[in-house]
GROMACS .gro file of C-alpha atoms in nm:
model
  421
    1UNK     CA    1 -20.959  -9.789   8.833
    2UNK     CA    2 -20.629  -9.794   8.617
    3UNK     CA    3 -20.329  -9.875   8.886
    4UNK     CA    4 -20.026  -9.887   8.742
    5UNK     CA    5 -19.641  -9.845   8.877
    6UNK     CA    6 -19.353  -9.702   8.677
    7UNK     CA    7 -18.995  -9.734   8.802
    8UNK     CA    8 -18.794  -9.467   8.635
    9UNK     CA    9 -18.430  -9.500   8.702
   10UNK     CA   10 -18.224  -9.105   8.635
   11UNK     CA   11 -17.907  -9.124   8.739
   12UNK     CA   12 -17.870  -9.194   9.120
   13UNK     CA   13 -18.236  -9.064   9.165
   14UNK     CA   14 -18.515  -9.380   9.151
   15UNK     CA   15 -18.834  -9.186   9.105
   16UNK     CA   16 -19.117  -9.497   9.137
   17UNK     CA   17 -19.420  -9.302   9.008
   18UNK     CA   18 -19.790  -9.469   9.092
   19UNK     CA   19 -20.072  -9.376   8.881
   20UNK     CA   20 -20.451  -9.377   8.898
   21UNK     CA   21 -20.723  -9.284   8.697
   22UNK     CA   22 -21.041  -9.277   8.806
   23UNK     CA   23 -21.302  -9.496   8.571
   24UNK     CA   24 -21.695  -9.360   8.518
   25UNK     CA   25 -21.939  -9.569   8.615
   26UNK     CA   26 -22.218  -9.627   8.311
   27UNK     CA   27 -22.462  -9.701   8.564
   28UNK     CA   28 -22.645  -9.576   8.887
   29UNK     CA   29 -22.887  -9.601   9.130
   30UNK     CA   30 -23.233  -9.558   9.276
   31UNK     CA   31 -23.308  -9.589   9.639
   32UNK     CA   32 -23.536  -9.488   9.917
   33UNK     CA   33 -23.815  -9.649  10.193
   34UNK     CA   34 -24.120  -9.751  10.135
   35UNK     CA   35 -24.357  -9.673  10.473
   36UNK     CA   36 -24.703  -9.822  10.495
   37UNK     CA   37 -24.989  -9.596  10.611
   38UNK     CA   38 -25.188  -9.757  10.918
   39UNK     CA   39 -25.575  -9.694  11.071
   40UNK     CA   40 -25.476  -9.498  11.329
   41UNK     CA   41 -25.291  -9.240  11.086
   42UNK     CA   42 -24.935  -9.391  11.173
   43UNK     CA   43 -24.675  -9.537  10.969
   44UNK     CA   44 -24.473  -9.843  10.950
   45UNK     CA   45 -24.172  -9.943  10.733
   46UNK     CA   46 -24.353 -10.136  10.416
   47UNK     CA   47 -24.138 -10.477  10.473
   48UNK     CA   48 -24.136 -10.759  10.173
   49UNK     CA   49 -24.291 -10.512   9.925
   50UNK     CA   50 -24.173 -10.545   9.576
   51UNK     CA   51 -24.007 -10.233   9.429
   52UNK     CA   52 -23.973 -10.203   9.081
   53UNK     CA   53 -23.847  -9.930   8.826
   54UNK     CA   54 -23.966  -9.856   8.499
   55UNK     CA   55 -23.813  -9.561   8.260
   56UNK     CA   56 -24.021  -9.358   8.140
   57UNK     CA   57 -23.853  -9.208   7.839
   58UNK     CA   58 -23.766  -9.525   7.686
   59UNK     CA   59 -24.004  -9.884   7.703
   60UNK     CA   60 -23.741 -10.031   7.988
   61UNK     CA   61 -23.800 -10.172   8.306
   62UNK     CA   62 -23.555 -10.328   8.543
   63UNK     CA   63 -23.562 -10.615   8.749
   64UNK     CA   64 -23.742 -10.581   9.096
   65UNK     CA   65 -23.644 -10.559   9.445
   66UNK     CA   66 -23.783 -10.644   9.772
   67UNK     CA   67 -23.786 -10.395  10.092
   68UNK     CA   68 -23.603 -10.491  10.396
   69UNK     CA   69 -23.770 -10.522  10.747
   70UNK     CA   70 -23.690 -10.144  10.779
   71UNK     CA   71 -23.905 -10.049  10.463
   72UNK     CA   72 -23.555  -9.981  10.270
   73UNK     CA   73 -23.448 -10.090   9.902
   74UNK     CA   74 -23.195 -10.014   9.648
   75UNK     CA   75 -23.201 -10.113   9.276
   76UNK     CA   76 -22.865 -10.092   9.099
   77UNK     CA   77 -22.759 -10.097   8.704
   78UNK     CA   78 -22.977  -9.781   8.661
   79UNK     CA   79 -22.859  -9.595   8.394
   80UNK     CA   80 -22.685  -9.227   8.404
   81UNK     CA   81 -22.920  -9.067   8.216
   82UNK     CA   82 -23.277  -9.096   8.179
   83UNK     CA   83 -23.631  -9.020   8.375
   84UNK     CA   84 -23.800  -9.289   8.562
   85UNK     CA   85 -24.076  -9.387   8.812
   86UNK     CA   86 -24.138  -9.647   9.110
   87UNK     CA   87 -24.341  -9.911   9.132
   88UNK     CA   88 -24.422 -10.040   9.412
   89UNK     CA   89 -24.654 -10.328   9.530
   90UNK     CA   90 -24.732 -10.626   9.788
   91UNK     CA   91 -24.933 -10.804  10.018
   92UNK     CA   92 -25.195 -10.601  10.219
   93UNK     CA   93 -25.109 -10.280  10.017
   94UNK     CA   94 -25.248 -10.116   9.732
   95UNK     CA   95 -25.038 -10.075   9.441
   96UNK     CA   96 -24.867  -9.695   9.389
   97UNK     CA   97 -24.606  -9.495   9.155
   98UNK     CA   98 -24.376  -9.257   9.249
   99UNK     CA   99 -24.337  -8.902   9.086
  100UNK     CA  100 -24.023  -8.900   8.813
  101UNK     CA  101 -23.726  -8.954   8.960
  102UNK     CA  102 -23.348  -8.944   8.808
  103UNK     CA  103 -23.057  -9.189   8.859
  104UNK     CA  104 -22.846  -9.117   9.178
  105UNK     CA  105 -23.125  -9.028   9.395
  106UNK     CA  106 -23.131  -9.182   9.722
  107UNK     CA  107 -23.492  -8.977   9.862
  108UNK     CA  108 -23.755  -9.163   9.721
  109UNK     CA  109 -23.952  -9.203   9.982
  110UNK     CA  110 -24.322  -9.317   9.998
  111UNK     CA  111 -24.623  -9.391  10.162
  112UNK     CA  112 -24.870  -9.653  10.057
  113UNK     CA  113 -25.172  -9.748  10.167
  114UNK     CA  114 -25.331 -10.068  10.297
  115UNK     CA  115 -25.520 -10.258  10.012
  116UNK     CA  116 -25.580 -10.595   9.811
  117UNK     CA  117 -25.259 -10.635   9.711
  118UNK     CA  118 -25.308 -10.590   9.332
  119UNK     CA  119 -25.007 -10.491   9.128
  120UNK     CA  120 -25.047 -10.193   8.790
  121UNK     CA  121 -24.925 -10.377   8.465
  122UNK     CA  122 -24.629 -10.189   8.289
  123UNK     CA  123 -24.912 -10.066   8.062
  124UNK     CA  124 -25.095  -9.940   8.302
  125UNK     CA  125 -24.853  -9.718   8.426
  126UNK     CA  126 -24.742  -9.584   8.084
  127UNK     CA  127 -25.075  -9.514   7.974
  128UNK     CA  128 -25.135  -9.303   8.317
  129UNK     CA  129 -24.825  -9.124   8.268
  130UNK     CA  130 -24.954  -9.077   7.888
  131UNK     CA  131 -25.281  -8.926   8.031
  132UNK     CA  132 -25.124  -8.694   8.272
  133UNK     CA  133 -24.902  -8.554   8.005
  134UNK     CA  134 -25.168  -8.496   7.811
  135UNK     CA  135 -25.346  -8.305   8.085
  136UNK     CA  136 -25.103  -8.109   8.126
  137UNK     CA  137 -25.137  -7.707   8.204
  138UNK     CA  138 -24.997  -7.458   7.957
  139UNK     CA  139 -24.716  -7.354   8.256
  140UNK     CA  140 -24.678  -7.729   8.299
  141UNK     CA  141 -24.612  -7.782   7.964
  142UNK     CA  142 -24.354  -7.482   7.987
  143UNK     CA  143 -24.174  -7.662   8.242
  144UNK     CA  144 -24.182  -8.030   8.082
  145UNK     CA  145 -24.015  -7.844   7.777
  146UNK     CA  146 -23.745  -7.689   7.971
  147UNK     CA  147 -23.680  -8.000   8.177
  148UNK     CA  148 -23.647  -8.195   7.810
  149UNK     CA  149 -23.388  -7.886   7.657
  150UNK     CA  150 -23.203  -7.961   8.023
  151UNK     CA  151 -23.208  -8.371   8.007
  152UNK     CA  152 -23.104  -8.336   7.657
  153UNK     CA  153 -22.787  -8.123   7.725
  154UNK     CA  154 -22.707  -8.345   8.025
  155UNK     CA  155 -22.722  -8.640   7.839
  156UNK     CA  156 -22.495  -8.496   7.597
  157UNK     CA  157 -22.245  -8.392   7.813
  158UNK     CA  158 -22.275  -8.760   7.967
  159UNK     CA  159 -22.203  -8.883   7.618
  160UNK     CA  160 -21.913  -8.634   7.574
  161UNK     CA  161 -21.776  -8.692   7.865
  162UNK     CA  162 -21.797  -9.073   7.831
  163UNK     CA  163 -21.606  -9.067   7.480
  164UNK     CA  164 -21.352  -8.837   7.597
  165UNK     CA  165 -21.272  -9.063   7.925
  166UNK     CA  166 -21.252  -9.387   7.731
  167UNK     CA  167 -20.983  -9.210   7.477
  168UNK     CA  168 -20.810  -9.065   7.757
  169UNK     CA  169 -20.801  -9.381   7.974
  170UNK     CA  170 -20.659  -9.556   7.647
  171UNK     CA  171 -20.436  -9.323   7.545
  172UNK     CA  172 -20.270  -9.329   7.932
  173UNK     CA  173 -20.292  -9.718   7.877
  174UNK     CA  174 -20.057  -9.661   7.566
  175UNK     CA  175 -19.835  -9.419   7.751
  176UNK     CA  176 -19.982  -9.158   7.473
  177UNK     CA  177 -19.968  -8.834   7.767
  178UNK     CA  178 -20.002  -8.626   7.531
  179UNK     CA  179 -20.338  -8.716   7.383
  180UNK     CA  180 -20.438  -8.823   7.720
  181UNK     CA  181 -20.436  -8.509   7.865
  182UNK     CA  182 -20.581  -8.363   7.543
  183UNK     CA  183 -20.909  -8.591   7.595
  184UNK     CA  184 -20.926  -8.537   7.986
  185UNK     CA  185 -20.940  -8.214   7.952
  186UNK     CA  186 -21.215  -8.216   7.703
  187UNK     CA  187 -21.421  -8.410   7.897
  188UNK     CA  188 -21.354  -8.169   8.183
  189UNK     CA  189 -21.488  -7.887   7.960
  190UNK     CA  190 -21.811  -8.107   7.855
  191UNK     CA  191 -21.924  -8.075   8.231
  192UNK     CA  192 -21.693  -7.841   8.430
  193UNK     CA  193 -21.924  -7.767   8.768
  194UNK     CA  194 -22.066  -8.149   8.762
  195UNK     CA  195 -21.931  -8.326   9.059
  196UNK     CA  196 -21.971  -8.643   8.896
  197UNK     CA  197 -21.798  -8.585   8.624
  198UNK     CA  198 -21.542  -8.250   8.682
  199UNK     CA  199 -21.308  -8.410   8.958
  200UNK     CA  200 -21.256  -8.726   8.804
  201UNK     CA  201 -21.127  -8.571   8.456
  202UNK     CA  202 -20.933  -8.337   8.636
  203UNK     CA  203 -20.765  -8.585   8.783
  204UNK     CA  204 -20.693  -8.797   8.553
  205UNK     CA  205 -20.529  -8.501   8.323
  206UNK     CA  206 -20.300  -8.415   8.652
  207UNK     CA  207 -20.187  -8.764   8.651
  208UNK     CA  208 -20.167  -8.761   8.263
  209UNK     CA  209 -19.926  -8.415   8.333
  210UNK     CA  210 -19.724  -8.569   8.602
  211UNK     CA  211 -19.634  -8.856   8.365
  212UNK     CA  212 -19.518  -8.682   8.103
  213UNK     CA  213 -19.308  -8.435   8.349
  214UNK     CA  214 -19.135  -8.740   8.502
  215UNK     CA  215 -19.044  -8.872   8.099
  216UNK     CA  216 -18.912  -8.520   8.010
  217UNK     CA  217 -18.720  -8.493   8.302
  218UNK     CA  218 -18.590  -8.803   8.250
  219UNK     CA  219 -18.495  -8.695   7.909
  220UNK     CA  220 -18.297  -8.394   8.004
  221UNK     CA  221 -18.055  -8.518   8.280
  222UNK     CA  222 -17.982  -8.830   8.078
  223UNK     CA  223 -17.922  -8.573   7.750
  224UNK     CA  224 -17.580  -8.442   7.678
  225UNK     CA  225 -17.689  -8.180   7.456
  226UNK     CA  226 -17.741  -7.830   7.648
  227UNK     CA  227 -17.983  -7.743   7.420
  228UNK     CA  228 -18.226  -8.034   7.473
  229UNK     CA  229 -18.144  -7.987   7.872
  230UNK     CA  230 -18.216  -7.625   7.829
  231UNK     CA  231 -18.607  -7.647   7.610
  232UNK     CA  232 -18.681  -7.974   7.820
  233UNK     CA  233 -18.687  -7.775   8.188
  234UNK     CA  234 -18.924  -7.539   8.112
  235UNK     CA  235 -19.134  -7.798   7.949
  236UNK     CA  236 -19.125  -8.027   8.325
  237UNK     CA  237 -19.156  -7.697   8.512
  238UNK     CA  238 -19.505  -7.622   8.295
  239UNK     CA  239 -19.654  -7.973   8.304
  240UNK     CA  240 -19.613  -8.013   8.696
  241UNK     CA  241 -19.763  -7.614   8.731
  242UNK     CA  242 -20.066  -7.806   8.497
  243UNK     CA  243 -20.083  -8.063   8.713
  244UNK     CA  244 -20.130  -7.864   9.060
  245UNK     CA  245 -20.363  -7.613   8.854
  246UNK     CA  246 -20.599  -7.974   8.748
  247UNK     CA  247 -20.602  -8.077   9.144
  248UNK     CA  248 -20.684  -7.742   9.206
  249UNK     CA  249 -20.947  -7.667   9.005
  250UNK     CA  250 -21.044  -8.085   9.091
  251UNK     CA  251 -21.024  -7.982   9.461
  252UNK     CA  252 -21.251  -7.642   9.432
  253UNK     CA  253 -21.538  -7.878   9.228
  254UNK     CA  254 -21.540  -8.087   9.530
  255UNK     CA  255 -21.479  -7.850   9.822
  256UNK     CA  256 -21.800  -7.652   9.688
  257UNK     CA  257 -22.065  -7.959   9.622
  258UNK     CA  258 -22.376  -7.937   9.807
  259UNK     CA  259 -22.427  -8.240  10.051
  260UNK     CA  260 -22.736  -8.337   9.833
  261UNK     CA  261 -22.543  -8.361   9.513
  262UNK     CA  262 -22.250  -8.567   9.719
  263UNK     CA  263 -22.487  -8.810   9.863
  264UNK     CA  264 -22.593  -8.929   9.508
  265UNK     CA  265 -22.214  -9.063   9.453
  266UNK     CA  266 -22.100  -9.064   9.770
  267UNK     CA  267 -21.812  -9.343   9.680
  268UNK     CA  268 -21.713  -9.254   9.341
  269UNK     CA  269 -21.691  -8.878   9.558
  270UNK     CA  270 -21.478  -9.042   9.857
  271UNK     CA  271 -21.264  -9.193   9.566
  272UNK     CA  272 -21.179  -8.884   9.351
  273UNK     CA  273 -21.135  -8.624   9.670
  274UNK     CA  274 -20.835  -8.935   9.775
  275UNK     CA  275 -20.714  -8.906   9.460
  276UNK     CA  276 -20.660  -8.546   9.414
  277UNK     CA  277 -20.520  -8.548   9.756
  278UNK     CA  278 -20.270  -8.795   9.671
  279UNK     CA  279 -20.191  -8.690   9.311
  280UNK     CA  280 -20.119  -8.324   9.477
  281UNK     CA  281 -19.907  -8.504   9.714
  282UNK     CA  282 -19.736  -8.712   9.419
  283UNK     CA  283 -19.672  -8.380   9.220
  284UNK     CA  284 -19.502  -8.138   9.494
  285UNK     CA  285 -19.294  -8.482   9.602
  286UNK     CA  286 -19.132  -8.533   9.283
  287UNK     CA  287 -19.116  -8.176   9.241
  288UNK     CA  288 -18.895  -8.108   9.549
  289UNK     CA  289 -18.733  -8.427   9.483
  290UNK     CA  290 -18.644  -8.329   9.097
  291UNK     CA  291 -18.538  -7.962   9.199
  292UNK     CA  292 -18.769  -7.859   8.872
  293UNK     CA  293 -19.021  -7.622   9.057
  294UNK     CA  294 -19.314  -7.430   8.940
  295UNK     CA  295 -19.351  -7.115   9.153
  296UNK     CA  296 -19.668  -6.998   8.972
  297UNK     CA  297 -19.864  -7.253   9.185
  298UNK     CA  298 -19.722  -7.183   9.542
  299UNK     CA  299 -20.098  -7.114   9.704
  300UNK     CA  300 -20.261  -7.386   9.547
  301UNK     CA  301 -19.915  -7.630   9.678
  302UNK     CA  302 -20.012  -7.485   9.975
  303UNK     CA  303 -20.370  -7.558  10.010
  304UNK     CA  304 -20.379  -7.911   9.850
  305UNK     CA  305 -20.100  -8.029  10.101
  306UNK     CA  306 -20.258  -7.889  10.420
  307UNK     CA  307 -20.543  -8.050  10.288
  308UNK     CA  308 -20.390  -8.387  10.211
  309UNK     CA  309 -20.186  -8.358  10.561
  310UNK     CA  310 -20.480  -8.348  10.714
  311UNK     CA  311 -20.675  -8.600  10.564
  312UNK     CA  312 -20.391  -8.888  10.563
  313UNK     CA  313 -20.423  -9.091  10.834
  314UNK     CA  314 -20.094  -9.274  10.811
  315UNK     CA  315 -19.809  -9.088  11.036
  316UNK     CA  316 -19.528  -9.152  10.846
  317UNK     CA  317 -19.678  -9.071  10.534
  318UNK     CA  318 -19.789  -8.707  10.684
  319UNK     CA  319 -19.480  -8.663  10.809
  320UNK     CA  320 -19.311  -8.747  10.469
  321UNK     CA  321 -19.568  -8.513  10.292
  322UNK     CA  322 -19.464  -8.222  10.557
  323UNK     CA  323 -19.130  -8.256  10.446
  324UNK     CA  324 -19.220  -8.256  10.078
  325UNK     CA  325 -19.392  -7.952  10.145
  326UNK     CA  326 -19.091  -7.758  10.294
  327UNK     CA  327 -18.876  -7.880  10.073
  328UNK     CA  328 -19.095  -7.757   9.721
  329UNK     CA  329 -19.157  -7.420   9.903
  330UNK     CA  330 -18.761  -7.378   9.972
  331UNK     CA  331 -18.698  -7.469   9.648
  332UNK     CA  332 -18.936  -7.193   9.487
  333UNK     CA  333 -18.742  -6.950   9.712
  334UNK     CA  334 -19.116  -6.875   9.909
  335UNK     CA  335 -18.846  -6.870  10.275
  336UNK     CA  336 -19.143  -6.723  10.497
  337UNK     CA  337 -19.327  -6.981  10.417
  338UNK     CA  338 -19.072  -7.230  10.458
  339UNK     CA  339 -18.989  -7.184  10.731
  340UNK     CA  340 -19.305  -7.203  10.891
  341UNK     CA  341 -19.327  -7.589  10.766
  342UNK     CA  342 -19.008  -7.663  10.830
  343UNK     CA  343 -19.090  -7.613  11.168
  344UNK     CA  344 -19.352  -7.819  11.161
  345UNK     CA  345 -19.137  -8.089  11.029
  346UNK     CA  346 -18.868  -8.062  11.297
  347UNK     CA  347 -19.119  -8.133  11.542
  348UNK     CA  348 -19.183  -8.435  11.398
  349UNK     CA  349 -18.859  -8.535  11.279
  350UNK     CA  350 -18.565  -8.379  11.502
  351UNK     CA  351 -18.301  -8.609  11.399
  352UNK     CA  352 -18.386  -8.613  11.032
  353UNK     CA  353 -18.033  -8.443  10.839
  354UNK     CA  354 -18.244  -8.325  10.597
  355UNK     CA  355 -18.503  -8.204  10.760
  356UNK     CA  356 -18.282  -8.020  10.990
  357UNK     CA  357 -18.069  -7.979  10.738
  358UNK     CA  358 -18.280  -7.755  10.530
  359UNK     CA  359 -18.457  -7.584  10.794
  360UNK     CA  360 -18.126  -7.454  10.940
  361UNK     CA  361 -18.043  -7.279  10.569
  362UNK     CA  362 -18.416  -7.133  10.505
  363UNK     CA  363 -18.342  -6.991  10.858
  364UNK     CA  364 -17.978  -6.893  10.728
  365UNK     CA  365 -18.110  -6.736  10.459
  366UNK     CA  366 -18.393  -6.499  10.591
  367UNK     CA  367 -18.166  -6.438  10.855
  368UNK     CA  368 -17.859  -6.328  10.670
  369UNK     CA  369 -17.967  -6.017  10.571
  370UNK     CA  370 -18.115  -5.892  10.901
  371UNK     CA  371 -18.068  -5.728  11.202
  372UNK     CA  372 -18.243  -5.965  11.442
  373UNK     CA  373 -17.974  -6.121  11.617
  374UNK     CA  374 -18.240  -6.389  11.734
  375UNK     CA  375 -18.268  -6.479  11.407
  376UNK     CA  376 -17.923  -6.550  11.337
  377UNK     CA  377 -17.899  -6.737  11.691
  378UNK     CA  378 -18.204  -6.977  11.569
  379UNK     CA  379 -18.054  -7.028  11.239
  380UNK     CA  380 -17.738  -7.139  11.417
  381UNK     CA  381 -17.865  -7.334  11.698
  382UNK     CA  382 -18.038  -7.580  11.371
  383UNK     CA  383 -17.699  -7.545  11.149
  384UNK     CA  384 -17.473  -7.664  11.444
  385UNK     CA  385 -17.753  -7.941  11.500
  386UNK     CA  386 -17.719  -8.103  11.195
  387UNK     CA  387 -17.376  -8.069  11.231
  388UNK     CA  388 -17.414  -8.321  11.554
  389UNK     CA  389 -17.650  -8.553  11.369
  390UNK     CA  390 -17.569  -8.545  11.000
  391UNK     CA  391 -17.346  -8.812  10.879
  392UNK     CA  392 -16.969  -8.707  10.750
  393UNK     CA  393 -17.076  -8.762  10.378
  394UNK     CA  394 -17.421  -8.607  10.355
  395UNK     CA  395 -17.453  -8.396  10.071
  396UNK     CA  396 -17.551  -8.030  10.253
  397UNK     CA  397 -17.249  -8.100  10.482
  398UNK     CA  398 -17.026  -7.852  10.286
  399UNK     CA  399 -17.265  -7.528  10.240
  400UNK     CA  400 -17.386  -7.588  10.641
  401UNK     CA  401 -17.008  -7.598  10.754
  402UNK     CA  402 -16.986  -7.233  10.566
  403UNK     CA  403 -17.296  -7.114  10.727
  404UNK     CA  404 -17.187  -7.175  11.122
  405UNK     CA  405 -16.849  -7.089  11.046
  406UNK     CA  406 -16.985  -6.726  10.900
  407UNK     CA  407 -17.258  -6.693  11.192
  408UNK     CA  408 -16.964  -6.804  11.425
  409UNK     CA  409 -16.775  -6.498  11.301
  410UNK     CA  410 -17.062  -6.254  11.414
  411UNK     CA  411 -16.959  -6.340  11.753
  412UNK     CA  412 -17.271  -6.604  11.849
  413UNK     CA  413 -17.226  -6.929  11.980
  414UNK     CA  414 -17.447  -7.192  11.917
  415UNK     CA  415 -17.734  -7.331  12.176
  416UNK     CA  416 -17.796  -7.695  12.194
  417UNK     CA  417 -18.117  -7.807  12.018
  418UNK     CA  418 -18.308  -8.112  12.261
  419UNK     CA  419 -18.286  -8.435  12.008
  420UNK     CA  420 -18.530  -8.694  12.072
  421UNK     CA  421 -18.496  -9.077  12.036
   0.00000   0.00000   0.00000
C-alpha cells in the first residue's frame, strides 16, 4: 500500500492530505481440510498429511504443505489466474486428487481413505486428468469450452487490470493525477462487478481526484488573476463530485458481494471497504473545510458518511466526521438535512463554537421564513448559546450577533441551552 502525506499550506488554511492506494496482490491462495474416512463410517481430521498443488493448465506445481492436527492447510503464492487440483497424500492413507479448483478458494474439502500410504507422481496425475478429458461427454465438452472462453476473458481482465494499476500507482507516485486517474479508471472498466478488482481501482481514482482538487484549489486562492480563480472552481467542485461518485460506485461493489465471493479475499476486502470509508470521509472534510462544494453528490455524501460514522471506532474521529458532515451539507444549502446532523453533533459537542455556531444559522435560516414561532425560539436559544461560549474574535461572531438581534426584535427571548463540561 502507497502511504504518503502532503502538507499543503493556502493561505491561513493547512490542509495535510493522506493518501492511499490500495496495491493488487499477484498471488493467492488455496485452502481447505483434509478428513480421513474411518471403519466404522466416521471421520477424523487427516493430521500430518502432505498437501500439494499442481496446475493443471500449465506444467507447475508448488511446494507442499502439511495438515495441522485439525486436518486444516493453506498453500500461499498461488497465482490469480489459472485451474488447478490437490494432491494429497500420507501415512495410513491412500493417495487422492481433488476436482479443479481456482485461486481464492478456501472450500476444498476432502475425504480420503485409509491405505498404504503411496503417493501419485506428477505424471500420474496429468495423464489421469488427460484421460478424463478425453472421455469427456459431448455436453461435457460444451461446458469445458465455455469454462475456457470464461478463464480466458478473466485472465484478460486480470492482465488489464494489472497494467492499468501499475501505471496508475506510478503515475500517483510522480504526482501525474491526471494520468493516474486516467489508468484507474481503466482498470475499473476492465472488471467493473469483480470485487477483487472494482473497489480497489475505484479507490484509488477517488484518491487520484481528491489530489488533484486539493492542487487546483491551491492554485486559485493563491492566483491573482480572476480569470484563473474563476475556470479553477468549477474544475475543484467537479473532481471532488468524481471523487464521491468513485467511493460510491466503490461502496455499491462491496455493499452487494456475496459472502462466498468475500471470503476468498477477505483482507484485501476489509482493506478497500476502510479505505473507501476513509477516502469519503477525506473528500466531504476538505470539502466543507475548502467551502468548494459539489451538490450533485448530496445522497451519496450522505450514505458514505453514515456509513463511515458507523464503522469508525475512534470517538473523536466520529465526532469530527459528524461535524464534517453538517458542515458540507450546510454548505450545499441541503438545510433539512442539516439540521438534522447538526443535531447530532451538538449532542456530542455542546460547547464546540462551531458546531453550535453553525447549527444556530441552519436553524436561522429555515426558520426565517416561517411561521413556526418554535422554530425561531430554537434557532435563538443555539444563536444566544454561542454567543455565551464563542470566543470575542471567532469568525461567525458578526453574522450570529445580527441573527439574535433580528429574532430579538420579533419579541422572543432566548432560553438557556444546558452546556456540559
Amino acid at each position: 500500500m502507497f502511504r504518503k502525506n502532503y502538507y499543503l499550506i493556502i493561505l491561513t488554511i493547512a490542509l495535510v492530505l493522506t493518501g492511499s492506494l490500495a496495491t493488487f496482490a499477484q498471488t493467492s491462495e488455496i485452502s481447505g481440510q483434509i478428513m480421513v474416512k474411518k471403519a466404522d463410517g466416521t471421520t477424523e481430521p487427516a493430521a500430518g498429511v502432505t498437501v500439494e498443488v499442481l496446475r493443471i493448465d500449465k506444467k507447475e506445481i508448488y511446494p507442499a504443505v502439511t495438515t495441522d492436527a485439525t486436518g486444516n492447510f493453506k498453500v500461499t503464492g498461488i497465482p490469480n489466474e489459472g485451474e488447478f487440483v490437490i494432491s494429497v497424500s500420507g501415512e495410513k492413507i491412500s493417495p487422492d486428487v481433488s476436482q479443479s479448483v481456482t485461486p481464492g478458494t478456501k472450500t476444498v474439502n476432502m475425504v480420503v481413505s485409509p491405505g498404504d500410504g503411496k503417493k501419485y507422481t506428477e505424471a500420474q496425475i496429468r495423464e489421469a486428468i488427460a484421460k478424463a478429458e478425453s472421455e469427456l461427454t459431448a455436453e461435457e465438452k460444451k461446458q469445458r469450452e465455455e469454462y475456457e472462453v470464461s478463464k480466458k476473458k478473466v485472465e484478460g481482465a486480470n492482465a488489464a487490470v494489472s497494467k492499468a494499476s501499475d501505471e496508475g500507482v506510478k503515475a500517483f507516485n510522480d504526482k501525474n493525477y491526471d494520468v493516474a486517474i486516467v489508468k484507474f479508471d481503466e482498470g475499473y472498466k476492465a472488471s467493473p462487478d469483480y470485487i477483487g478488482h472494482a473497489p480497489g481501482m475505484l479507490n484509488n481514482k477517488g484518491a487520484a481526484l481528491v489530489e488533484r482538487a486539493v492542487i487546483n484549489y491551491n492554485k486559485m486562492v493563491q492566483s491573482k488573476d480572476p480569470a484563473e480563480k474563476a475556470d479553477l472552481s468549477p474544475k475543484v467542485s467537479k473532481d471532488f463530485e468524481d471523487a464521491i461518485e468513485s467511493y460510491s460506485l466503490a461502496w455499491k461493489v462491496e455493499k452487494n458481494a456475496k459472502p462466498e465471493e468475500i471470503a476468498k479475499i477477505q483482507k484485501n476486502y476489509d482493506l478497500n471497504k476502510s479505505l473507501t470509508l476513509t477516502g469519503a470521509q477525506r473528500a466531504v472534510n476538505l470539502m466543507a473545510r475548502t467551502k468548494v462544494v459539489s451538490e450533485a453528490k448530496k445522497d451519496a455524501v450522505l450514505e458514505l458518511m453514515h456509513e463511515y460514522i458507523a464503522f469508525e471506532k475512534d470517538s473523536k474521529k466520529k465526532e469530527a466526521a459528524q461535524i464534517d458532515l453538517a458542515s458540507y451539507l450546510q454548505k450545499a444549502n441541503d438545510f433539512d438535512n442539516a439540521v438534522i446532523e447538526y443535531r447530532k453533533a451538538a449532542v456530542d459537542s455542546p460547547n464546540n463554537p462551531d458546531v453550535i455556531g453553525g447549527f444556530g444559522l441552519v436553524l436561522y435560516t429555515v426558520a426565517y421564513e416561517s411561521t413556526d414561532i418554535s422554530k425561531k425560539q430554537e434557532a435563538l436559544d443555539y444563536l444566544q448559546h454561542y454567543l455565551d461560549i464563542a470566543p470575542k474574535d471567532h469568525p461567525l461572531r458578526d453574522g450570529i450577533e445580527g441573527g439574535v438581534a433580528d429574532l430579538k426584535s420579533q419579541k422572543l427571548t432566548p432560553k438557556k441551552i444546558a452546556a456540559k463540561n
